[in-house]
């Protein structure tokens, strides 16, 4: 999930399904960026309660770690509903295949509008 922190604005959550190409079955850079290996589903088909819980965890981690600005949090939710926090990325990718722009696009933002919002947030942080 990508979050523009100042506004506590969470972009749509994204779900990944990927094909195992080799053992060990790791979601690595090849699987993430190669065409046809990973299916990105955005918005993720999750309950509102789960989305709110993940949002809360992401914002809490960002705040407790003293981070600022745009970030992406990665979680795994297993089949029994247990949540595992994987990482907080304070430098999310901004390529055409990156997660934050894809989630922002699904929320109705153009890529230039997302960049404008990031710039405004950074300027406000420096004031």
PDB file of C-alpha atoms in Angstrom, residues 16-125:
ATOM      1  CA  UNK A  16      -0.049 -10.097  -6.125  1.00  0.00           C
ATOM      2  CA  UNK A  17      -0.464 -13.532  -7.568  1.00  0.00           C
ATOM      3  CA  UNK A  18       2.601 -14.970  -9.152  1.00  0.00           C
ATOM      4  CA  UNK A  19       3.741 -18.091 -10.903  1.00  0.00           C
ATOM      5  CA  UNK A  20       6.521 -20.029  -9.254  1.00  0.00           C
ATOM      6  CA  UNK A  21       9.308 -20.212 -11.808  1.00  0.00           C
ATOM      7  CA  UNK A  22      11.921 -22.034  -9.760  1.00  0.00           C
ATOM      8  CA  UNK A  23      12.593 -23.315  -6.266  1.00  0.00           C
ATOM      9  CA  UNK A  24      12.766 -21.663  -3.763  1.00  0.00           C
ATOM     10  CA  UNK A  25       9.530 -19.878  -4.585  1.00  0.00           C
ATOM     11  CA  UNK A  26      10.595 -16.310  -3.943  1.00  0.00           C
ATOM     12  CA  UNK A  27       8.860 -13.163  -5.123  1.00  0.00           C
ATOM     13  CA  UNK A  28      12.037 -11.581  -6.468  1.00  0.00           C
ATOM     14  CA  UNK A  29      12.810  -8.774  -8.901  1.00  0.00           C
ATOM     15  CA  UNK A  30      12.462 -11.078 -11.919  1.00  0.00           C
ATOM     16  CA  UNK A  31       8.980 -12.201 -10.914  1.00  0.00           C
ATOM     17  CA  UNK A  32       7.949  -8.672  -9.925  1.00  0.00           C
ATOM     18  CA  UNK A  33       8.971  -6.953 -13.162  1.00  0.00           C
ATOM     19  CA  UNK A  34       8.951  -9.638 -15.885  1.00  0.00           C
ATOM     20  CA  UNK A  35       5.860  -9.624 -18.057  1.00  0.00           C
ATOM     21  CA  UNK A  36       3.455 -12.449 -17.331  1.00  0.00           C
ATOM     22  CA  UNK A  37       5.006 -13.770 -14.110  1.00  0.00           C
ATOM     23  CA  UNK A  38       3.047 -11.655 -11.614  1.00  0.00           C
ATOM     24  CA  UNK A  39      -0.587 -10.636 -11.711  1.00  0.00           C
ATOM     25  CA  UNK A  40      -1.211  -7.302  -9.976  1.00  0.00           C
ATOM     26  CA  UNK A  41      -4.794  -6.929  -8.761  1.00  0.00           C
ATOM     27  CA  UNK A  42      -5.691  -3.372  -7.805  1.00  0.00           C
ATOM     28  CA  UNK A  43      -7.720  -2.644  -5.864  1.00  0.00           C
ATOM     29  CA  UNK A  44      -7.118  -5.841  -3.923  1.00  0.00           C
ATOM     30  CA  UNK A  45     -10.247  -7.873  -3.165  1.00  0.00           C
ATOM     31  CA  UNK A  46     -10.047  -7.387   0.616  1.00  0.00           C
ATOM     32  CA  UNK A  47     -12.694  -6.639   3.215  1.00  0.00           C
ATOM     33  CA  UNK A  48     -13.037  -3.056   4.434  1.00  0.00           C
ATOM     34  CA  UNK A  49     -12.045  -4.199   7.930  1.00  0.00           C
ATOM     35  CA  UNK A  50      -8.817  -5.765   6.680  1.00  0.00           C
ATOM     36  CA  UNK A  51      -7.986  -2.695   4.581  1.00  0.00           C
ATOM     37  CA  UNK A  52      -8.469  -0.424   7.613  1.00  0.00           C
ATOM     38  CA  UNK A  53      -6.329  -2.714   9.773  1.00  0.00           C
ATOM     39  CA  UNK A  54      -3.486  -2.750   7.215  1.00  0.00           C
ATOM     40  CA  UNK A  55      -3.736   1.030   6.824  1.00  0.00           C
ATOM     41  CA  UNK A  56      -3.454   1.442  10.578  1.00  0.00           C
ATOM     42  CA  UNK A  57      -0.428  -0.855  10.791  1.00  0.00           C
ATOM     43  CA  UNK A  58       1.301   0.999   7.952  1.00  0.00           C
ATOM     44  CA  UNK A  59       0.718   4.448   9.431  1.00  0.00           C
ATOM     45  CA  UNK A  60       1.711   3.274  12.916  1.00  0.00           C
ATOM     46  CA  UNK A  61       4.999   1.794  11.638  1.00  0.00           C
ATOM     47  CA  UNK A  62       5.772   4.955   9.657  1.00  0.00           C
ATOM     48  CA  UNK A  63       5.067   7.172  12.664  1.00  0.00           C
ATOM     49  CA  UNK A  64       6.962   5.047  15.197  1.00  0.00           C
ATOM     50  CA  UNK A  65      10.016   4.927  12.945  1.00  0.00           C
ATOM     51  CA  UNK A  66       9.970   8.712  12.501  1.00  0.00           C
ATOM     52  CA  UNK A  67       9.635   8.545   8.730  1.00  0.00           C
ATOM     53  CA  UNK A  68       8.169  11.319   6.617  1.00  0.00           C
ATOM     54  CA  UNK A  69       6.737  11.706   3.150  1.00  0.00           C
ATOM     55  CA  UNK A  70       5.637   9.008   0.746  1.00  0.00           C
ATOM     56  CA  UNK A  71       6.117   5.359   1.608  1.00  0.00           C
ATOM     57  CA  UNK A  72       4.992   1.876   0.726  1.00  0.00           C
ATOM     58  CA  UNK A  73       4.296  -0.896   3.222  1.00  0.00           C
ATOM     59  CA  UNK A  74       4.308  -4.557   2.272  1.00  0.00           C
ATOM     60  CA  UNK A  75       2.335  -7.229   4.083  1.00  0.00           C
ATOM     61  CA  UNK A  76       1.436 -10.860   3.594  1.00  0.00           C
ATOM     62  CA  UNK A  77      -2.018 -12.000   4.650  1.00  0.00           C
ATOM     63  CA  UNK A  78      -2.130 -15.795   4.749  1.00  0.00           C
ATOM     64  CA  UNK A  79      -5.143 -17.995   4.088  1.00  0.00           C
ATOM     65  CA  UNK A  80      -6.067 -18.047   7.789  1.00  0.00           C
ATOM     66  CA  UNK A  81      -6.112 -14.228   7.905  1.00  0.00           C
ATOM     67  CA  UNK A  82      -2.864 -13.779   9.841  1.00  0.00           C
ATOM     68  CA  UNK A  83      -1.016 -10.593   8.870  1.00  0.00           C
ATOM     69  CA  UNK A  84       2.755 -10.434   8.483  1.00  0.00           C
ATOM     70  CA  UNK A  85       4.514  -7.086   8.062  1.00  0.00           C
ATOM     71  CA  UNK A  86       7.369  -7.408   5.559  1.00  0.00           C
ATOM     72  CA  UNK A  87       8.829  -3.957   5.059  1.00  0.00           C
ATOM     73  CA  UNK A  88       8.319  -0.233   5.018  1.00  0.00           C
ATOM     74  CA  UNK A  89       9.859   1.310   1.911  1.00  0.00           C
ATOM     75  CA  UNK A  90      10.488   5.063   2.190  1.00  0.00           C
ATOM     76  CA  UNK A  91      11.729   5.250  -1.401  1.00  0.00           C
ATOM     77  CA  UNK A  92       8.993   3.523  -3.397  1.00  0.00           C
ATOM     78  CA  UNK A  93       9.667   3.041  -7.098  1.00  0.00           C
ATOM     79  CA  UNK A  94       8.261   5.482  -9.607  1.00  0.00           C
ATOM     80  CA  UNK A  95       8.674   3.534 -12.849  1.00  0.00           C
ATOM     81  CA  UNK A  96       5.770   2.563 -15.069  1.00  0.00           C
ATOM     82  CA  UNK A  97       5.810  -0.913 -13.485  1.00  0.00           C
ATOM     83  CA  UNK A  98       6.243   0.264  -9.878  1.00  0.00           C
ATOM     84  CA  UNK A  99       3.590  -0.376  -7.259  1.00  0.00           C
ATOM     85  CA  UNK A 100       2.860   3.149  -5.997  1.00  0.00           C
ATOM     86  CA  UNK A 101       2.076   4.613  -9.455  1.00  0.00           C
ATOM     87  CA  UNK A 102      -0.074   1.569 -10.291  1.00  0.00           C
ATOM     88  CA  UNK A 103      -2.058   1.951  -7.072  1.00  0.00           C
ATOM     89  CA  UNK A 104      -2.390   5.714  -7.607  1.00  0.00           C
ATOM     90  CA  UNK A 105      -3.616   5.111 -11.159  1.00  0.00           C
ATOM     91  CA  UNK A 106      -6.277   2.721  -9.865  1.00  0.00           C
ATOM     92  CA  UNK A 107      -7.365   5.485  -7.464  1.00  0.00           C
ATOM     93  CA  UNK A 108      -7.811   7.916 -10.362  1.00  0.00           C
ATOM     94  CA  UNK A 109      -4.490   9.775 -10.240  1.00  0.00           C
ATOM     95  CA  UNK A 110      -2.484  10.410 -13.371  1.00  0.00           C
ATOM     96  CA  UNK A 111       1.259   9.908 -13.044  1.00  0.00           C
ATOM     97  CA  UNK A 112       1.926  13.696 -13.273  1.00  0.00           C
ATOM     98  CA  UNK A 113      -0.722  14.334 -10.574  1.00  0.00           C
ATOM     99  CA  UNK A 114       0.977  11.804  -8.288  1.00  0.00           C
ATOM    100  CA  UNK A 115       4.347  13.497  -8.815  1.00  0.00           C
ATOM    101  CA  UNK A 116       2.780  16.916  -8.141  1.00  0.00           C
ATOM    102  CA  UNK A 117       1.329  15.621  -4.873  1.00  0.00           C
ATOM    103  CA  UNK A 118       4.696  14.183  -3.797  1.00  0.00           C
ATOM    104  CA  UNK A 119       6.437  17.503  -4.563  1.00  0.00           C
ATOM    105  CA  UNK A 120       3.856  19.484  -2.571  1.00  0.00           C
ATOM    106  CA  UNK A 121       4.255  17.136   0.398  1.00  0.00           C
ATOM    107  CA  UNK A 122       8.040  17.459   0.333  1.00  0.00           C
ATOM    108  CA  UNK A 123       7.830  21.252   0.128  1.00  0.00           C
ATOM    109  CA  UNK A 124       5.457  21.352   3.107  1.00  0.00           C
ATOM    110  CA  UNK A 125       7.800  19.114   5.124  1.00  0.00           C
TER     111      UNK A 125
END
